[in-house]
N, CA, C and O of each residue as an XYZ file, in Angstrom:
596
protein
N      -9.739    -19.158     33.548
C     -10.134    -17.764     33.618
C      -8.941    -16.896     33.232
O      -7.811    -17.096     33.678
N      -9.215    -16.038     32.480
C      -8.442    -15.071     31.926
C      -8.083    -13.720     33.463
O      -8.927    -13.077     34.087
N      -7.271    -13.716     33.555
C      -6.477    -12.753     34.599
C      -6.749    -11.325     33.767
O      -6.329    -11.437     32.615
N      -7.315    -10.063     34.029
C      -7.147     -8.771     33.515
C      -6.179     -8.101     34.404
O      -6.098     -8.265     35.621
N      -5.650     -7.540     33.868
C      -5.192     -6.511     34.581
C      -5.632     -5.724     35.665
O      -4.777     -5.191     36.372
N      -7.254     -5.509     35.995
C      -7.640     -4.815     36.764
C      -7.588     -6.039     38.313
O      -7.242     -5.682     39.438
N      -8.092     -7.671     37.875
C      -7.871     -8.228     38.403
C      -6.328     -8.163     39.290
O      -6.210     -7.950     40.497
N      -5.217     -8.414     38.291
C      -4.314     -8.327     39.032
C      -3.804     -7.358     39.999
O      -2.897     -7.635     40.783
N      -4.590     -5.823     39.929
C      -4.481     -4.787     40.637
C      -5.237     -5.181     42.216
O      -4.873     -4.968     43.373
N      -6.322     -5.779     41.687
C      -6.939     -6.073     42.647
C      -6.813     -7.242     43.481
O      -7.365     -7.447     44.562
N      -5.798     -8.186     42.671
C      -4.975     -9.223     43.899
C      -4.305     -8.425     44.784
O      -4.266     -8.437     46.014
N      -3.755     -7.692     43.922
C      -1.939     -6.742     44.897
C      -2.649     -6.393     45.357
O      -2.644     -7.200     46.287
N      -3.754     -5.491     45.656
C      -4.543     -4.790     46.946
C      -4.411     -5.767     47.988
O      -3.647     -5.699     48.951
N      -5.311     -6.780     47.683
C      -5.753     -7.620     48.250
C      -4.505     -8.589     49.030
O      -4.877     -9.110     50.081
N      -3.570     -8.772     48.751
C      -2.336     -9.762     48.889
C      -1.734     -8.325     50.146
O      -1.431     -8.781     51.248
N      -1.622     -7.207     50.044
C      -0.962     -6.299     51.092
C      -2.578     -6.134     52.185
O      -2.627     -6.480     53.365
N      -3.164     -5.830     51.787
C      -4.367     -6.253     53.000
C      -5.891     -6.572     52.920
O      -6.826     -5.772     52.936
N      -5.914     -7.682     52.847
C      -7.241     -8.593     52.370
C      -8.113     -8.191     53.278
O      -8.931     -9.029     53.660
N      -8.158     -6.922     53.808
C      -9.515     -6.110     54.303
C      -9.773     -4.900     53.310
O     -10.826     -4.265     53.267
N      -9.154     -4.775     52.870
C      -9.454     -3.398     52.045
C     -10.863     -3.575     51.626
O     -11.001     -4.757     51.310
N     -12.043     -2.874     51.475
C     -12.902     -2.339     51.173
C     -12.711     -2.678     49.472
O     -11.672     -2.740     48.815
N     -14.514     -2.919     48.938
C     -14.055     -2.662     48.200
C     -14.638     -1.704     47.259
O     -14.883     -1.862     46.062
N     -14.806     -0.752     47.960
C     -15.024      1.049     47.909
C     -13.657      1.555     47.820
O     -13.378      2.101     46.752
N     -12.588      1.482     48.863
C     -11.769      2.020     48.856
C     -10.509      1.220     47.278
O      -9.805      1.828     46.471
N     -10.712     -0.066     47.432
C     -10.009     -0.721     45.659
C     -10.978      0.157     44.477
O     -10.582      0.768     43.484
N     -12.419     -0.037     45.003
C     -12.759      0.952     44.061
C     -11.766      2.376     43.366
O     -10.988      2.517     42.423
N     -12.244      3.110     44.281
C     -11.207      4.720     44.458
C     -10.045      4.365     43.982
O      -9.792      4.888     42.897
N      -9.076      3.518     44.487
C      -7.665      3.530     43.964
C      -7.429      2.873     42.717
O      -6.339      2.907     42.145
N      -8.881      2.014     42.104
C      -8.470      1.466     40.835
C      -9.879      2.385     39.865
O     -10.688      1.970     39.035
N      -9.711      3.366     40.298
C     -11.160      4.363     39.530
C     -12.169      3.402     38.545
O     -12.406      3.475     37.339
N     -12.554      2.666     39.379
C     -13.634      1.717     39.395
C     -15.025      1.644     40.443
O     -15.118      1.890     41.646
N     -15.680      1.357     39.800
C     -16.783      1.150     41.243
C     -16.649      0.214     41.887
O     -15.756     -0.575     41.576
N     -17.535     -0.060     43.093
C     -16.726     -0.567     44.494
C     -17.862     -2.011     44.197
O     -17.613     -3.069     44.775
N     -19.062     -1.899     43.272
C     -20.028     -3.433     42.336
C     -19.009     -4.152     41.627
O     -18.908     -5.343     41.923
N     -18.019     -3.568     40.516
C     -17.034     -4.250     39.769
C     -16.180     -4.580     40.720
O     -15.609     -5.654     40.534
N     -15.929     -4.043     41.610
C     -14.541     -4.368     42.631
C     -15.055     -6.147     43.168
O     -14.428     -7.199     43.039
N     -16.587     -5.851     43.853
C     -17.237     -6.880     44.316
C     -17.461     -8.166     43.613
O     -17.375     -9.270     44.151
N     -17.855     -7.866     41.946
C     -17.923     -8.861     41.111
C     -16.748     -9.492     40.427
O     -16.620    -10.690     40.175
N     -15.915     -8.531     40.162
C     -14.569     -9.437     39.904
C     -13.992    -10.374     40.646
O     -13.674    -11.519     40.325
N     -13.800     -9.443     42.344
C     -13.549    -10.322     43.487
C     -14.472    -11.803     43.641
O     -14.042    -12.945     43.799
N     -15.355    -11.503     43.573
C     -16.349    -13.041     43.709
C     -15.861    -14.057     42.416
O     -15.566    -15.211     42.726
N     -15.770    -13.670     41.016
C     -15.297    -14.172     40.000
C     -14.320    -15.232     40.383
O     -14.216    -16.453     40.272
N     -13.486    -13.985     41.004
C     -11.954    -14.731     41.433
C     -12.052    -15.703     42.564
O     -11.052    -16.416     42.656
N     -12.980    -15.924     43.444
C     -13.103    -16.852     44.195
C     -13.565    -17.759     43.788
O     -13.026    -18.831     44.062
N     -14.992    -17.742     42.801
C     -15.748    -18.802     42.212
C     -14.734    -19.403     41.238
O     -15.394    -20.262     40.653
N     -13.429    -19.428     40.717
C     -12.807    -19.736     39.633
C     -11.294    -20.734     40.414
O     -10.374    -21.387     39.921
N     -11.728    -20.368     41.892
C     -10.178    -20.794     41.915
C      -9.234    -19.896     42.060
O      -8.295    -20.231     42.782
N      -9.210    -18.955     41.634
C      -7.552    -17.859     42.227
C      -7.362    -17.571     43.334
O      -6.341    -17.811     43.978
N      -8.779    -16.758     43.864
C      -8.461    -16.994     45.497
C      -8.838    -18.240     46.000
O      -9.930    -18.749     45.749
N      -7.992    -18.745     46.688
C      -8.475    -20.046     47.694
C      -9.218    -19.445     48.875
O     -10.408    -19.749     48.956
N      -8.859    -18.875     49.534
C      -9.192    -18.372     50.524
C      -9.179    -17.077     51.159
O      -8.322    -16.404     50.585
N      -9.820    -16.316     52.222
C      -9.168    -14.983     53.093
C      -8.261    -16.077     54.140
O      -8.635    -17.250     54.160
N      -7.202    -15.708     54.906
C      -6.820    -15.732     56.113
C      -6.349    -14.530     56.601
O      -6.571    -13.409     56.143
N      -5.232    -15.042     58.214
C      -4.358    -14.215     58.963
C      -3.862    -14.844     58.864
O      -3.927    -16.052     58.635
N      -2.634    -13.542     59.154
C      -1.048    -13.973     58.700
C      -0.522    -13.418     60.692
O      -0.442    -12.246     61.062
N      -0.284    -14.545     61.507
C       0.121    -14.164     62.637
C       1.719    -14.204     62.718
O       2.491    -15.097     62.368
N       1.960    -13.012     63.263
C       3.379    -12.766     63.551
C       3.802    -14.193     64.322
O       3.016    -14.162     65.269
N       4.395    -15.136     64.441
C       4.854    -16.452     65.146
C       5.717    -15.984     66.522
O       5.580    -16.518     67.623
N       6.550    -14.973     66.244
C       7.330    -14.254     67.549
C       6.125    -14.140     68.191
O       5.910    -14.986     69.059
N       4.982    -13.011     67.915
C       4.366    -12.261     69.111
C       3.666    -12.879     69.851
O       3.222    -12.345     70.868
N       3.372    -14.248     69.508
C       2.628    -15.360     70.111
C       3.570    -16.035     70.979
O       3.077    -16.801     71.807
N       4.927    -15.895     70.953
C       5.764    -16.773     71.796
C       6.551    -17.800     70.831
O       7.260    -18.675     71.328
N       6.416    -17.677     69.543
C       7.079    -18.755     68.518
C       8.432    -18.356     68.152
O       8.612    -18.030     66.979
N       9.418    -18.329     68.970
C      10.374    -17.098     69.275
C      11.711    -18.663     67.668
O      12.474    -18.082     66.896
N      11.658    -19.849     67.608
C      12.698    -20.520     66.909
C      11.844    -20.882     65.841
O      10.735    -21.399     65.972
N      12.325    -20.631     64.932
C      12.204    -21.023     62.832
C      13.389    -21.946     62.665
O      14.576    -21.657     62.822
N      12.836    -23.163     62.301
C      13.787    -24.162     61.625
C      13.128    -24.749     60.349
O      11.901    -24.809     60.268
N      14.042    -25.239     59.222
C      13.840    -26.010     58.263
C      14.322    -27.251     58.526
O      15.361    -27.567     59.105
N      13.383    -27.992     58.000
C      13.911    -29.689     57.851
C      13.832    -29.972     56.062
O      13.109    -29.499     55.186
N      14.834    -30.870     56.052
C      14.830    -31.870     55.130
C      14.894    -32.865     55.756
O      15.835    -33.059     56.527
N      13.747    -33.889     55.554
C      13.802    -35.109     56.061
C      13.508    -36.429     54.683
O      12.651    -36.685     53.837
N      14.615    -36.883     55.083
C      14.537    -38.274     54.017
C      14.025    -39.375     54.259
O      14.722    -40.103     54.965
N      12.369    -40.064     53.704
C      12.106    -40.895     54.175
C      12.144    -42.518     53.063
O      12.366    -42.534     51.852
N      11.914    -43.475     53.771
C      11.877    -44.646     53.192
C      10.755    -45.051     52.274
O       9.866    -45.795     52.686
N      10.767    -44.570     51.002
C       9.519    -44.579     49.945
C       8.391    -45.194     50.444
O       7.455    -44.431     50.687
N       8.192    -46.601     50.707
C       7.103    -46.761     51.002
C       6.353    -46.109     52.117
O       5.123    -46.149     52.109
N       7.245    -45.292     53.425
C       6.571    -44.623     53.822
C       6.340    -43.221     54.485
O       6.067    -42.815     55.614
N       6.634    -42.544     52.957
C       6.630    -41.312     52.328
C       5.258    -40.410     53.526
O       5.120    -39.816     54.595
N       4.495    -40.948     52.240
C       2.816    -40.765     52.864
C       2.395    -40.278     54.383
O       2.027    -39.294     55.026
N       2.764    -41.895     54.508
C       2.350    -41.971     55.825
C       3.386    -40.576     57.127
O       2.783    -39.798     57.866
N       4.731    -40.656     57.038
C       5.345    -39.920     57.518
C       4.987    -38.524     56.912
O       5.848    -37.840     57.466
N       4.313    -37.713     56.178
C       3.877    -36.525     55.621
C       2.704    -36.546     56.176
O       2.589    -35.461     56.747
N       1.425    -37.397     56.387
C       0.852    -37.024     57.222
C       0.558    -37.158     58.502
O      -0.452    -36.654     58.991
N       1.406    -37.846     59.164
C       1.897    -37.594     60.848
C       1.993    -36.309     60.888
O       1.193    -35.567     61.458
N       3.186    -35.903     60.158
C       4.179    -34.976     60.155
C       3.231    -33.867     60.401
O       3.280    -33.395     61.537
N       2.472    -33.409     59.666
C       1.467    -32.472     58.940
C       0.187    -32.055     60.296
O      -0.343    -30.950     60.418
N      -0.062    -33.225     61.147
C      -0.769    -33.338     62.231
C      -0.099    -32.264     63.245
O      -0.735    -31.499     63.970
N       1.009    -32.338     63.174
C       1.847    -32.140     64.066
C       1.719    -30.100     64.474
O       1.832    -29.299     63.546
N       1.541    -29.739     65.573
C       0.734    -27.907     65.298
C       2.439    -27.682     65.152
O       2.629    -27.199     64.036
N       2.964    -27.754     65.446
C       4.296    -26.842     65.715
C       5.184    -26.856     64.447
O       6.212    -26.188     64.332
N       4.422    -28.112     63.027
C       4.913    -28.178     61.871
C       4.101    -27.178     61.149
O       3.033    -27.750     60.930
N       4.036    -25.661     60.533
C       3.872    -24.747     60.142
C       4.116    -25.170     58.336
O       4.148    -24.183     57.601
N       4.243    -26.237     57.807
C       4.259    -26.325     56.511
C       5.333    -27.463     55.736
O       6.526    -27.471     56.041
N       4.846    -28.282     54.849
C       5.317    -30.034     54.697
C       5.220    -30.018     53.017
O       4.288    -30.106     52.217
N       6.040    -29.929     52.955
C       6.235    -30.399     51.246
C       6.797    -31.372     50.827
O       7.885    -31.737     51.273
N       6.149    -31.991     49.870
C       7.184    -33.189     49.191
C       8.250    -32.397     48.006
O       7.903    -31.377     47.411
N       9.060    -32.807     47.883
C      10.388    -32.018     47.221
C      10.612    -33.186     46.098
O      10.176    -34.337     46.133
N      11.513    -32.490     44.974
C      11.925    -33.760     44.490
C      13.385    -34.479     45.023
O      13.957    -33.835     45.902
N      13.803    -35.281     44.743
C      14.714    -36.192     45.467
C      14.555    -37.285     45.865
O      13.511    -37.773     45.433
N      15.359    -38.201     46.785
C      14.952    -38.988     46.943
C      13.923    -39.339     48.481
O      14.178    -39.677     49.637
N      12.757    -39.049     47.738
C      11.977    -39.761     48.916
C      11.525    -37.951     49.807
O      10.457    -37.947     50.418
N      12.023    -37.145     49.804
C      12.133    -36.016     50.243
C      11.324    -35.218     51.149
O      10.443    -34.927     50.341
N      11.052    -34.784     51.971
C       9.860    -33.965     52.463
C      10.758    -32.686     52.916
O      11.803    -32.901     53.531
N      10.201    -30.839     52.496
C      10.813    -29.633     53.195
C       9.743    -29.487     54.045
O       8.567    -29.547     53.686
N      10.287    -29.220     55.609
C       9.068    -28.700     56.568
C      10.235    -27.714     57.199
O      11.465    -27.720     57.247
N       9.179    -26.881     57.647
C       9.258    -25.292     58.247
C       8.643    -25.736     59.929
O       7.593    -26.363     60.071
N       9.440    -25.316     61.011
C       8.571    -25.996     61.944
C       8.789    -24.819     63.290
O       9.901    -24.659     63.794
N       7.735    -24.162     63.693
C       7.817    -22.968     64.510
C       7.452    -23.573     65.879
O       6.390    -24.045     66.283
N       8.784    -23.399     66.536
C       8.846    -23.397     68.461
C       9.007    -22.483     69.449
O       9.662    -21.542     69.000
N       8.843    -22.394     70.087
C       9.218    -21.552     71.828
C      10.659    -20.992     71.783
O      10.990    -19.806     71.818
N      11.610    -22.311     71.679
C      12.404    -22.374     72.316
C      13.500    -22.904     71.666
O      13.092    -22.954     70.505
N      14.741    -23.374     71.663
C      15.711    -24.292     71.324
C      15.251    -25.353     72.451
O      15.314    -26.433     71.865
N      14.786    -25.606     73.881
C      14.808    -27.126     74.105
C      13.433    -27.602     73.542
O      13.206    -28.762     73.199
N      12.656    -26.704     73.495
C      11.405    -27.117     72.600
C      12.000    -27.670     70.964
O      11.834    -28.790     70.481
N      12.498    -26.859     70.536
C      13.138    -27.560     69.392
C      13.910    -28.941     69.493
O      13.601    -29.474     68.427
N      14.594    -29.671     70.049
C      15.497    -30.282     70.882
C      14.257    -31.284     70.947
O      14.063    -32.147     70.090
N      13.528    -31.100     71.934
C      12.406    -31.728     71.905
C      11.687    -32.586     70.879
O      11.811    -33.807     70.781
N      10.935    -31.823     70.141
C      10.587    -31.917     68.320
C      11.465    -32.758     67.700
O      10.971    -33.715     67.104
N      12.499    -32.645     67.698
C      13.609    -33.815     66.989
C      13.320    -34.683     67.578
O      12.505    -35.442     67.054
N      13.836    -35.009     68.954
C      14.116    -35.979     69.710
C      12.736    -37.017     69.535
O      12.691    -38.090     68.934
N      11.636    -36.305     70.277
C      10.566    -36.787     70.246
C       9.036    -37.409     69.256
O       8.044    -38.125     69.121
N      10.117    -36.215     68.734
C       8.377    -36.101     67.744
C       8.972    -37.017     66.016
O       8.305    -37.832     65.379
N      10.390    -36.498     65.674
C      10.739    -36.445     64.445
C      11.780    -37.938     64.182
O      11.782    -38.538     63.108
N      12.593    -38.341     65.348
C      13.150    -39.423     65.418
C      12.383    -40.649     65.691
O      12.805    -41.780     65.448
N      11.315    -40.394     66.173
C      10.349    -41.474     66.610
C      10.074    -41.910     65.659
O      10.403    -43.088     65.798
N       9.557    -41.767     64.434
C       8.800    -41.704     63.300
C       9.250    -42.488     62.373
O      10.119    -42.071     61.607
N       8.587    -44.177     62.232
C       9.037    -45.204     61.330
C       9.195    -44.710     59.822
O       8.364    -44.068     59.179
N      10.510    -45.174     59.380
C      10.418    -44.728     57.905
C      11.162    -43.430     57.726
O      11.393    -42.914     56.632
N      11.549    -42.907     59.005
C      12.796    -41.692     58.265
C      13.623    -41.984     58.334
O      13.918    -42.530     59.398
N      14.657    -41.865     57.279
C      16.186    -42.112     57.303
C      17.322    -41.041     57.289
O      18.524    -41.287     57.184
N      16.820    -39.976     57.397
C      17.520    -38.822     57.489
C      17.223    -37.390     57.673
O      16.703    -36.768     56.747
N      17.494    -36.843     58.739
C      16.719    -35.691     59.136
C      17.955    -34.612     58.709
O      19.015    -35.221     58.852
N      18.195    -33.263     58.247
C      18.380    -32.094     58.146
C      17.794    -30.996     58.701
O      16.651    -30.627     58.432
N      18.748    -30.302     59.689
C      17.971    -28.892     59.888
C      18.638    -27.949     59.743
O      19.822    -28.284     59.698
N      18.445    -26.541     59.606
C      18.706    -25.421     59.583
C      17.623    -24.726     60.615
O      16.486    -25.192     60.689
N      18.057    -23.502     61.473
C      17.889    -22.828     61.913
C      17.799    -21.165     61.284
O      18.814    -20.753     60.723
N      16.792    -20.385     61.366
C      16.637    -19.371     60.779
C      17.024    -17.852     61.282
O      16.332    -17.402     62.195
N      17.782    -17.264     60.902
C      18.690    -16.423     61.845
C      17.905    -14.750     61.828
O      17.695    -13.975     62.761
N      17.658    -14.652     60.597
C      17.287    -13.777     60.285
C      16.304    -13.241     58.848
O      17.036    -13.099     57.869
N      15.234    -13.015     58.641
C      14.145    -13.219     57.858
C      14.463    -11.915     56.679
O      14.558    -10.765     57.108
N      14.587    -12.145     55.455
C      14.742    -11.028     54.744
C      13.576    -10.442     53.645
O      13.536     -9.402     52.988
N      12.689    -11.552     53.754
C      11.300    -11.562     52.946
C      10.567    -12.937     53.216
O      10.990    -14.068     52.978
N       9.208    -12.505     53.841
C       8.130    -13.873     54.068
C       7.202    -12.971     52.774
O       6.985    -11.816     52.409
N       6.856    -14.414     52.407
C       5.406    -13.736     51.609
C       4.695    -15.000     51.266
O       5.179    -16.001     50.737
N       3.020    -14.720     51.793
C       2.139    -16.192     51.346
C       1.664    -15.899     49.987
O       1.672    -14.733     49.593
N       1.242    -16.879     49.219
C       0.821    -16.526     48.325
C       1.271    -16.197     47.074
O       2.474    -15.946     47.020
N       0.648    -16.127     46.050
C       1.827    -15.710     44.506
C       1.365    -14.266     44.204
O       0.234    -13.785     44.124
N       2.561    -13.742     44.066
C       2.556    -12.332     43.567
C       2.372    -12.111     41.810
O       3.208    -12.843     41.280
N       1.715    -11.495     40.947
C       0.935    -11.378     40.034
C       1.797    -10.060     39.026
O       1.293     -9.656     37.978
């Protein structure tokens, strides 16, 4: 599918708040609020949008520690350790990377002994890793889901 321009106006609406009306994308893209509706559906039936969600603040819930992992696992069991991993609620996002053997996860806790925890328990246990990395996140200077257009 070919991306228009009006489309892409109407992601950026949509990407700052996927409630907007689409009367009011109408008005701001001096369009009617039927084209707003039919493009939007387009874009879902095609694949661009995957989905609506929420985007929950992780602090206001009590998710007060952000850490990154690099964890290095033993090829054959890549897989399998990505989807443990992935099961896991407090793992917030699992990528395979390139490198050797590689997985980046993002993993939102309470606490530092909750974190502490998570290593100990959850991440050392786990046949087939050979090397864990973390970073701790101090201070956030841009989150954004999604691809900007």
């Amino acid at each position: 599918m070919k991306i228009t321009d009006i489309d892409k106006k109407i992601l950026d609406i949509l990407m700052i708040n996927g409630r907007t009306s689409y009367a009011d994308m109408g008005k701001e893209l001096n369009i009617s609020r039927n084209v707003v509706r039919d493009r939007v559906q387009q874009l879902i039936e095609k694949g661009v949008i995957e989905k609506f969600s929420v985007v929950i603040n992780s602090e206001a819930v009590g998710k007060k520690v952000s850490a990154f992992f690099e964890v290095d696992c033993e090829p054959a069991y890549l897989v399998k350790v990505a989807e443990k991993l992935a099961k896991n609620p407090s793992v917030a996002s699992c990528y395979q990377m390139t490198g050797p053997s590689t997985l980046h996860m993002h993993v939102l806790v309470e606490d530092f002994p909750s974190l502490e925890s998570f290593i100990n328990n959850e991440l050392y246990g786990i046949e087939g890793i050979s090397r864990v990395e973390s970073n701790i996140l101090l201070r956030r200077f841009k989150s954004r889901s999604g691809l900007k257009l």
